[in-house]
Short mmCIF file of C-alpha atoms in Angstrom, two decimals:
data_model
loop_
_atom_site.label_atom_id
_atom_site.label_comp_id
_atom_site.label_asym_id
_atom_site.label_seq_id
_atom_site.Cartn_x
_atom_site.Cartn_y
_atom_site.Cartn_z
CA UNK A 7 -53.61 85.05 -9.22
CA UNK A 8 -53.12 81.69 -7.59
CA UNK A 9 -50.11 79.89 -8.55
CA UNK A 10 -50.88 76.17 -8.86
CA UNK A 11 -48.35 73.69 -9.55
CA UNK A 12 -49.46 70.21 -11.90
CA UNK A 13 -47.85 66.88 -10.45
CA UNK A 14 -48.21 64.17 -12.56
CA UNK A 15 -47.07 60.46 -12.30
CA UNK A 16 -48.46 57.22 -12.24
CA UNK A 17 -47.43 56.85 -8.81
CA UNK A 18 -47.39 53.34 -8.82
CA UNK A 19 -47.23 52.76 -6.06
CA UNK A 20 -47.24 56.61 -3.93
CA UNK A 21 -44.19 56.67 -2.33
CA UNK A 22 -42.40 58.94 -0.19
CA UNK A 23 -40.18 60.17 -2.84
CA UNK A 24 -43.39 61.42 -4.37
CA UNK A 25 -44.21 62.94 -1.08
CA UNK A 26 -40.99 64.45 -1.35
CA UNK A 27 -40.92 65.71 -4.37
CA UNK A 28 -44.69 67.37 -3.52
CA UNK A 29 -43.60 68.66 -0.59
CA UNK A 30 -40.70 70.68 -2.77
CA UNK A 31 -42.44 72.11 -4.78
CA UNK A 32 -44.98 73.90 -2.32
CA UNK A 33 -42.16 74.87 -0.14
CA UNK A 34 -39.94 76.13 -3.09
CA UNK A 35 -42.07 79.85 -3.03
CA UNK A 36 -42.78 79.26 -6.66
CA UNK A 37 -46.00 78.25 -6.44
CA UNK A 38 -49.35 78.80 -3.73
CA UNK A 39 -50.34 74.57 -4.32
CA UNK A 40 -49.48 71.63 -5.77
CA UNK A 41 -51.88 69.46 -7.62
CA UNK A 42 -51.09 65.88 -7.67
CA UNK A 43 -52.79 64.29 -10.73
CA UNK A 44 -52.79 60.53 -11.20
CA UNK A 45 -52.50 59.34 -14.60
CA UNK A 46 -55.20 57.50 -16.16
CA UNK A 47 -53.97 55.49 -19.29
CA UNK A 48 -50.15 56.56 -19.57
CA UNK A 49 -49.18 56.97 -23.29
CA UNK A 50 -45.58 56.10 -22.87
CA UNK A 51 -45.66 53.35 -20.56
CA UNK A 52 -46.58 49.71 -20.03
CA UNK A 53 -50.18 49.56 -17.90
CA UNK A 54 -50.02 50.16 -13.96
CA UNK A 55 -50.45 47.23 -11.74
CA UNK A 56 -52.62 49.22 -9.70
CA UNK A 57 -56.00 51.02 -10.58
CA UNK A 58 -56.55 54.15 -11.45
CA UNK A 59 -59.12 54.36 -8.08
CA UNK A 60 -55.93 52.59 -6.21
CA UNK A 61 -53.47 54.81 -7.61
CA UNK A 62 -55.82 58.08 -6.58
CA UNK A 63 -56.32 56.54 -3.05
CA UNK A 64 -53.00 56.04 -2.64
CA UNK A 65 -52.15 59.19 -3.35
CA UNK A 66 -55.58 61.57 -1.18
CA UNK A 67 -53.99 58.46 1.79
CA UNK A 68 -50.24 59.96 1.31
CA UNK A 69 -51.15 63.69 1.28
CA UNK A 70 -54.48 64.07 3.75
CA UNK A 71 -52.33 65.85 6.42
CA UNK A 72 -50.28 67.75 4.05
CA UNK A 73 -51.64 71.41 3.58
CA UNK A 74 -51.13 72.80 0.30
CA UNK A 75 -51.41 69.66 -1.72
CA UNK A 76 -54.32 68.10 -3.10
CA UNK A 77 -55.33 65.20 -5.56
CA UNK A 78 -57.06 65.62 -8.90
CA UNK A 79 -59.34 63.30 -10.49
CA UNK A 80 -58.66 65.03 -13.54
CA UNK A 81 -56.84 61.83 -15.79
CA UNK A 82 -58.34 59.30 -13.19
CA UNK A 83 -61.46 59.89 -14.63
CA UNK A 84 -60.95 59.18 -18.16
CA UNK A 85 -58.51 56.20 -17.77
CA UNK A 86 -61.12 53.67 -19.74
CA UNK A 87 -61.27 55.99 -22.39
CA UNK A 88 -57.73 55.69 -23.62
CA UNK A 89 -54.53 57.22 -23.17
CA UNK A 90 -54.20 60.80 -21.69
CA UNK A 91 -51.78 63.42 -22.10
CA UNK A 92 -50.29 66.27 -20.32
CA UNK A 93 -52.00 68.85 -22.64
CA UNK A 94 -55.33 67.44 -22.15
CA UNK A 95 -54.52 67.51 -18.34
CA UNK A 96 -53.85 71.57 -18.45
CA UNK A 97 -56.95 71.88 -20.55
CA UNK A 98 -58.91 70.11 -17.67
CA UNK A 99 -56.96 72.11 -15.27
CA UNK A 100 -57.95 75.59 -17.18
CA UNK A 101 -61.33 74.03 -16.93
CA UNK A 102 -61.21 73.61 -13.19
CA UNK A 103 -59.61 76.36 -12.19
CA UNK A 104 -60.74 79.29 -14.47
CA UNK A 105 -58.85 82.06 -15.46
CA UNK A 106 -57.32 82.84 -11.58
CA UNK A 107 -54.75 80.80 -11.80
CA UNK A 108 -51.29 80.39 -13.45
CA UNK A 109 -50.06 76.62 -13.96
CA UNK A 110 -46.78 75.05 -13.64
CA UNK A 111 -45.67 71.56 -14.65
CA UNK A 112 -43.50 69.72 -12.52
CA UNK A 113 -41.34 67.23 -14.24
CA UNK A 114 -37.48 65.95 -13.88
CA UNK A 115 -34.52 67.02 -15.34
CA UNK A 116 -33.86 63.69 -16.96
CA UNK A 117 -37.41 64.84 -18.69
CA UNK A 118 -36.03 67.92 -20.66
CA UNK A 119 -34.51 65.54 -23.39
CA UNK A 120 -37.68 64.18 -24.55
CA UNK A 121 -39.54 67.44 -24.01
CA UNK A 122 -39.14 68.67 -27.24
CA UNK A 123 -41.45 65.51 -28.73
CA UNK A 124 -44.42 65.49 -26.15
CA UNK A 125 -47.39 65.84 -28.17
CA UNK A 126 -48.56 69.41 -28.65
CA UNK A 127 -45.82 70.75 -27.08
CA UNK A 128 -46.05 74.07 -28.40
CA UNK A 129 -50.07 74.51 -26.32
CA UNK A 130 -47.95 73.16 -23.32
CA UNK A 131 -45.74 76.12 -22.91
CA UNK A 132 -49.33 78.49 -23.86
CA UNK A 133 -50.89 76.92 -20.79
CA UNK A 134 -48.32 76.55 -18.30
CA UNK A 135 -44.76 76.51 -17.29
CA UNK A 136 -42.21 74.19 -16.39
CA UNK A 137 -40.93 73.44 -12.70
CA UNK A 138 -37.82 71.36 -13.21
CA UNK A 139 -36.46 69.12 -10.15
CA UNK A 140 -32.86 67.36 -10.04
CA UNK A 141 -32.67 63.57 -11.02
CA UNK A 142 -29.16 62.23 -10.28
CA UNK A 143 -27.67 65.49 -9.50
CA UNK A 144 -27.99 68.67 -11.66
CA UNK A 145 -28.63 72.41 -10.87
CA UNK A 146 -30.27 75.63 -12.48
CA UNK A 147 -26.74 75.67 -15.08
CA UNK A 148 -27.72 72.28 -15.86
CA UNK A 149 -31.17 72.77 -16.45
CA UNK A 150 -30.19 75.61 -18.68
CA UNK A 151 -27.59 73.91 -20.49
CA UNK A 152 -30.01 71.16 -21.38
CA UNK A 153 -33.08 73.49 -23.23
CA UNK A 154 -30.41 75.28 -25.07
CA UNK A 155 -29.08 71.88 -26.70
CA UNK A 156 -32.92 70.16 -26.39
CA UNK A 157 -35.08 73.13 -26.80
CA UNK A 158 -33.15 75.99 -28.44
CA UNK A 159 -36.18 77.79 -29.86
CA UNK A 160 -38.51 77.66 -26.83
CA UNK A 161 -38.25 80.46 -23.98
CA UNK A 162 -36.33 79.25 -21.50
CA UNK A 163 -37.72 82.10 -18.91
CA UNK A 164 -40.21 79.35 -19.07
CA UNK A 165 -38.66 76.82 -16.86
CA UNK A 166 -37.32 77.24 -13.16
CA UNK A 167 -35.56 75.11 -11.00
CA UNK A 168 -36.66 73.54 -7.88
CA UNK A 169 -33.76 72.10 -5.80
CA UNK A 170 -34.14 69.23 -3.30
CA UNK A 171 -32.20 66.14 -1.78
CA UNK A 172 -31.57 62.94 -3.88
CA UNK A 173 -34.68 60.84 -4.06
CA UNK A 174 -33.29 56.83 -3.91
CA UNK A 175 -37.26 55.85 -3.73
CA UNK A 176 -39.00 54.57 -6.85
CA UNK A 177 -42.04 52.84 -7.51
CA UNK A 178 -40.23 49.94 -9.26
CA UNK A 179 -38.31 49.45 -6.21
CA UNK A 180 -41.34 49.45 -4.22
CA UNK A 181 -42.80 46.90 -6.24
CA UNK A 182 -39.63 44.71 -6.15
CA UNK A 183 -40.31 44.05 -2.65
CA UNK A 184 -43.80 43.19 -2.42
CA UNK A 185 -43.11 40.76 -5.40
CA UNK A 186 -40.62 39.24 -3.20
CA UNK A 187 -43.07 39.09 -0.11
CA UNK A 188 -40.81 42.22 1.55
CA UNK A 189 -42.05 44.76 3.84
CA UNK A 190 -42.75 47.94 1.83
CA UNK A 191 -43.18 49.98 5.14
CA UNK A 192 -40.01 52.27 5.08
CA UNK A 193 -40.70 53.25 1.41
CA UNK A 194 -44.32 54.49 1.57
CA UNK A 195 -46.40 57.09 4.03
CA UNK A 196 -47.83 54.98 6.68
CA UNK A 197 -51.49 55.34 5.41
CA UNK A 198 -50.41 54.20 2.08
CA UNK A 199 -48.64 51.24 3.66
CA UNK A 200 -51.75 50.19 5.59
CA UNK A 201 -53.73 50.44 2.62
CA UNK A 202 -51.17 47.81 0.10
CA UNK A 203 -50.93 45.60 3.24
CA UNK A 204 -54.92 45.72 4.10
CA UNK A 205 -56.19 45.70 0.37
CA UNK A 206 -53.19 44.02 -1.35
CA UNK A 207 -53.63 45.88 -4.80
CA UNK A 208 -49.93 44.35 -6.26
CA UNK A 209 -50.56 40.24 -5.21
CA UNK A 210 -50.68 39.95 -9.12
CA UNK A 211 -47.04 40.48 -8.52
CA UNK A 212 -46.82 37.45 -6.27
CA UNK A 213 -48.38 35.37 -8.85
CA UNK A 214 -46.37 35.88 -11.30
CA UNK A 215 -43.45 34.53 -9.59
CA UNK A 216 -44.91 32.10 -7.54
#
């Protein structure tokens, strides 16, 4: 069966400490690919600046010479229909893919707290498994120590750790600079660079402090 690891982010912008983290996690033998899906609405979060097209071109610009990763338009899709969550993502995914595949979820340590209160958490772990990458240090003992005092009832066979360098990259940061008329070149994939400085998705930015 394939072994197809779920990305998802609002990558907002796609950085290269998405790239990274993509890049990780199909090099970390735990999975065959990595699908990077896009988030439509996110249910958590304030809006994106950017799209959901923008977001999902940023991230097909970031990853077209990268084998073993691909984008989905999975969430994309249904962004004007209201907010979309990681279960409804695997069901798509199931859809997609059929019944040759196993799925993983990658997420962050720092996201094992919260876990426990994603909605329909208990379908979650029927449909997939968890890859777990560091956030501000952390290793497998970690990641263990944190679903025994988050998650004590769930199978923690569930979860495996993916280690990789410190990402210092966010999307926040990103945006920082192009809301202070920065270049954003040394923070993003050069396609994805061309495309913010060429189509100039985040000049709301500029507005607002202007």
């Amino acid at each position: 069966m394939r072994r197809i690891a779920l990305y998802g982010g609002t990558f907002d912008p796609f950085h290269l400490g998405h790239l990274a983290v993509a890049r990780a996690v199909r090099d970390s033998g735990c999975v065959d690919e990595v699908r990077i899906v896009p988030v439509g609405t996110p249910p958590h979060r304030q809006s994106t600046i950017a799209s959901a097209d923008e977001r999902w071109c940023m991230a097909v610009l970031a990853t077209l010479d990268e084998p073993g990763l691909k984008v989905e338009r999975w969430e994309t899709e249904l962004a004007r229909q209201g907010p979309t969550y990681a279960v409804d993502t695997l069901f798509s995914a199931r859809e997609a893919l059929g019944g040759g595949a196993t799925l993983s979820w990658v997420i962050g340590m720092d996201a094992l707290a919260t876990l426990g209160s994603w909605h329909r958490i208990d379908d979650i772990l029927q449909l997939a498994n968890f890859l777990v990458l560091p956030r501000h240090g952390g290793d497998e003992s970690t990641m263990r120590q944190l679903l025994h005092s988050t998650m004590p009832t769930h199978p923690v066979e569930r979860f495996s750790f993916v280690p990789m360098p410190p990402v210092e990259i966010s999307s926040s940061a990103v945006r920082r600079v192009l809301e202070q008329g920065g270049d954003p070149r040394p923070m993003l994939p050069p396609m994805v660079a061309t495309f913010l400085l060429r189509y100039d998705p985040y000049r709301a930015l500029r507005t607002l402090v202007s």
